[in-house]
Coordinates of C-alpha atoms and ligand atoms in Angstrom, one line a residue:
M1 CA 36.6 125.5 -81.3
S2 CA 39.6 127.4 -80.1
S3 CA 43.1 126.4 -81.1
Y4 CA 46.7 127.1 -80.1
L5 CA 49.7 126.4 -82.4
C6 CA 52.7 125.2 -80.5
G7 CA 55.8 127.1 -81.6
M8 CA 57.7 125.7 -84.5
E9 CA 56.3 122.2 -83.9
K10 CA 53.6 120.3 -85.8
I11 CA 51.4 120.0 -82.7
K12 CA 48.1 121.9 -82.4
L13 CA 45.9 122.2 -79.4
I14 CA 42.1 122.4 -79.9
R15 CA 39.2 122.7 -77.6
G16 CA 36.1 121.0 -79.1
D17 CA 34.5 118.0 -80.6
I18 CA 36.8 115.6 -82.5
T19 CA 34.0 114.4 -84.8
K20 CA 34.0 117.9 -86.5
M21 CA 37.7 117.8 -87.3
E22 CA 38.7 118.1 -91.0
V23 CA 41.8 116.0 -90.9
D24 CA 43.1 112.8 -92.5
A25 CA 42.3 110.7 -89.4
V26 CA 40.6 111.1 -86.1
V27 CA 41.6 108.7 -83.3
N28 CA 38.9 106.9 -81.4
A29 CA 39.3 105.9 -77.7
A30 CA 37.7 102.5 -78.2
N31 CA 37.5 99.4 -76.2
S32 CA 38.9 96.0 -77.2
S33 CA 35.6 94.7 -78.5
L34 CA 35.6 97.5 -81.1
M35 CA 31.8 97.4 -80.9
G36 CA 31.3 101.0 -79.8
G37 CA 30.6 102.5 -76.4
S38 CA 30.1 105.9 -74.7
G39 CA 32.2 109.1 -74.6
V40 CA 34.2 109.9 -77.7
D41 CA 33.6 106.3 -79.1
G42 CA 29.8 106.9 -79.0
A43 CA 30.2 110.4 -80.5
I44 CA 32.3 109.0 -83.4
H45 CA 30.0 106.2 -84.2
R46 CA 26.9 108.5 -84.1
A47 CA 28.6 111.1 -86.3
G48 CA 30.1 108.7 -88.8
G49 CA 27.2 106.3 -89.1
P50 CA 26.9 102.5 -89.4
E51 CA 29.7 102.0 -91.9
I52 CA 32.2 102.4 -89.1
L53 CA 30.7 99.6 -87.0
E54 CA 30.4 97.4 -90.1
E55 CA 34.2 97.7 -90.7
C56 CA 34.9 97.2 -87.0
R57 CA 32.8 94.0 -87.2
Q58 CA 34.9 92.7 -90.2
I59 CA 38.1 93.5 -88.3
R60 CA 36.8 91.6 -85.2
A61 CA 35.9 88.6 -87.4
E62 CA 39.3 88.5 -89.0
C63 CA 41.6 89.5 -86.2
G64 CA 39.7 89.1 -82.9
K65 CA 39.7 91.7 -80.1
C66 CA 42.1 94.7 -80.3
P67 CA 44.6 94.4 -77.4
T68 CA 45.3 97.4 -75.2
G69 CA 47.8 99.8 -76.8
Q70 CA 47.1 98.5 -80.3
A71 CA 45.3 100.3 -83.1
V72 CA 43.1 99.4 -86.2
I73 CA 41.8 101.6 -89.0
T74 CA 38.3 102.0 -90.6
T75 CA 36.4 104.5 -92.8
A76 CA 35.2 107.7 -91.1
G77 CA 31.8 107.3 -92.7
K78 CA 30.0 110.6 -92.8
M79 CA 32.5 112.6 -90.7
P80 CA 34.7 115.2 -92.5
S81 CA 37.9 113.2 -91.8
R82 CA 38.9 110.4 -94.1
K83 CA 39.7 107.6 -91.6
V84 CA 39.2 106.6 -88.0
V85 CA 42.1 105.0 -86.1
H86 CA 40.6 103.0 -83.2
T87 CA 43.0 102.5 -80.3
V88 CA 42.4 100.9 -76.9
G89 CA 43.7 102.8 -73.9
P90 CA 44.6 101.2 -70.6
I91 CA 42.0 101.1 -67.8
W92 CA 43.6 102.9 -64.8
G93 CA 44.2 100.5 -61.9
Q94 CA 44.4 97.3 -64.1
Q95 CA 48.1 97.4 -64.5
S96 CA 51.0 99.0 -62.5
E97 CA 51.4 102.7 -63.1
S98 CA 54.5 102.3 -65.2
E99 CA 52.8 99.6 -67.4
S100 CA 49.8 101.9 -67.7
D101 CA 52.1 104.7 -68.9
R102 CA 53.7 102.4 -71.4
L103 CA 50.4 101.2 -72.8
L104 CA 49.0 104.7 -73.1
A105 CA 52.2 105.8 -75.0
D106 CA 51.7 102.7 -77.2
C107 CA 48.2 104.0 -78.2
Y108 CA 49.7 107.3 -79.5
R109 CA 52.7 105.6 -81.2
N110 CA 50.8 102.8 -82.8
S111 CA 48.1 105.2 -84.0
L112 CA 50.7 107.4 -85.6
S113 CA 52.5 104.4 -87.2
L114 CA 49.2 103.2 -88.7
A115 CA 48.5 106.6 -90.0
V116 CA 52.0 106.7 -91.7
K117 CA 51.4 103.3 -93.2
N118 CA 48.1 104.5 -94.7
G119 CA 49.6 107.8 -96.0
L120 CA 47.7 109.9 -93.6
K121 CA 49.4 113.2 -92.6
R122 CA 47.1 115.1 -90.3
I123 CA 45.9 113.3 -87.2
A124 CA 43.6 114.3 -84.4
F125 CA 43.7 112.6 -81.0
P126 CA 41.2 112.8 -78.1
N127 CA 42.5 112.5 -74.5
I128 CA 42.7 108.7 -74.5
S129 CA 41.7 106.9 -71.3
T130 CA 40.9 110.1 -69.3
G131 CA 37.1 109.5 -69.3
V132 CA 35.5 106.2 -68.5
Y133 CA 38.9 104.5 -68.1
G134 CA 39.9 106.9 -65.3
F135 CA 43.6 107.6 -66.2
P136 CA 44.7 110.7 -64.2
K137 CA 44.5 113.6 -66.6
E138 CA 47.7 115.3 -65.8
R139 CA 49.7 112.1 -66.0
A140 CA 47.9 111.1 -69.3
A141 CA 48.7 114.6 -70.9
S142 CA 52.3 114.2 -70.0
V143 CA 52.5 110.7 -71.5
A144 CA 50.6 111.8 -74.6
T145 CA 52.7 114.9 -75.4
R146 CA 56.0 113.0 -74.8
A147 CA 55.0 110.0 -77.0
V148 CA 53.9 112.3 -79.8
K149 CA 57.0 114.5 -79.7
D150 CA 59.2 111.4 -79.6
F151 CA 57.4 110.0 -82.6
L152 CA 57.6 113.2 -84.6
S153 CA 61.3 113.5 -83.9
G154 CA 61.8 110.3 -85.8
D155 CA 59.3 110.7 -88.6
A156 CA 59.1 113.3 -91.4
S157 CA 55.8 112.3 -93.0
I158 CA 53.2 113.4 -90.3
E159 CA 52.4 117.1 -91.0
Q160 CA 50.1 117.8 -88.0
V161 CA 49.0 116.3 -84.8
C162 CA 46.0 117.9 -83.1
F163 CA 45.2 117.2 -79.4
V164 CA 41.4 117.8 -79.2
C165 CA 40.3 118.5 -75.7
F166 CA 36.6 118.2 -74.9
D167 CA 36.9 119.5 -71.3
D168 CA 38.6 122.6 -69.9
E169 CA 40.7 120.7 -67.4
N170 CA 42.4 118.7 -70.2
Y171 CA 42.8 121.8 -72.4
R172 CA 44.5 123.8 -69.6
L173 CA 46.8 120.8 -68.8
Y174 CA 47.9 120.4 -72.4
E175 CA 48.3 124.2 -72.8
A176 CA 50.7 124.3 -69.8
L177 CA 52.7 121.3 -71.0
L178 CA 53.0 122.5 -74.6
Q179 CA 53.8 126.1 -73.6
N180 CA 56.6 124.9 -71.3
N181 CA 57.8 122.6 -74.1
Q182 CA 57.5 119.6 -71.8
Ligands
AR6_1 N1 35.4 114.9 -78.9 C1 36.6 114.9 -78.2 N2 36.8 114.4 -77.0 C2 35.7 113.8 -76.4 C3 34.4 113.8 -77.0 C4 34.3 114.4 -78.3 N3 33.2 114.4 -79.0 N4 33.6 113.1 -76.2 C5 34.3 112.8 -75.1 N5 35.6 113.2 -75.2 P1 36.2 108.4 -73.0 P2 38.2 106.4 -72.4 C6 36.7 113.1 -74.3 O1 35.4 108.0 -71.8 O2 38.5 107.0 -71.0 C7 33.9 104.2 -74.2 O3 32.8 103.6 -73.7 C8 36.4 113.0 -72.8 O4 36.1 114.2 -72.2 O5 35.5 108.7 -74.3 O6 39.5 106.0 -73.2 C9 34.8 103.2 -75.0 O7 34.0 102.3 -75.7 C10 37.7 112.3 -72.3 O8 38.6 113.4 -71.9 O9 37.3 107.3 -73.3 C11 35.5 102.5 -73.9 O10 34.8 101.4 -73.4 C12 38.2 111.6 -73.5 O11 37.4 111.9 -74.6 C13 35.8 103.5 -72.9 O12 34.8 104.5 -73.1 C14 38.2 110.1 -73.3 O13 37.0 109.7 -72.6 C15 37.1 104.2 -73.2 O14 37.4 105.1 -72.1

């Protein structure tokens, strides 16, 4: 893993596998069924083990599907983090571009709010919606960094937000955005 600390801010950029992160919560790019999938969702369920799916099933039974932009929380099972925040990103092309931006920003905001409610201070995010869901990477990086910076400017309890990039393209996009303080 390589990492890059962004100036005075609480934002860290990491290249690597989010399942290895020793933080309070890792965020999962889930789907609204909460029943697992491919990409980072598959990696999180594989690394954390069946306890995660068990808690997702309970949430499904009690609350139904998780709407796009919303977030729920479970154990992290065998992963080194304490919790998993599951959020559902927008599928590119299913809404207008501006609505997609709003829903993606909601994923970051609602995940951070849920972390705060649960007393979690160090959070790691994958690049939500930029894999199977097809959101343009540069646009998603811009939405994500803006949403997190805005949230942090109004909250004192979160100590660190890590953007964990699995692919080089996302890492370079985030590096440019964070270096330019955008
Ligand atoms: N650590 C960090 N990032 C990862 C990892 C990992 N281990 N594995 C993949 N990524 P995707 P989405 C990156 O497709 O677009 C699932 O089936 C990957 O490079 O995981 O939100 C769900 O169940 C990409 O940049 O999520 C949903 O059905 C980013 O994670 C659907 O995919 C997101 O890619 C969600 O699609």
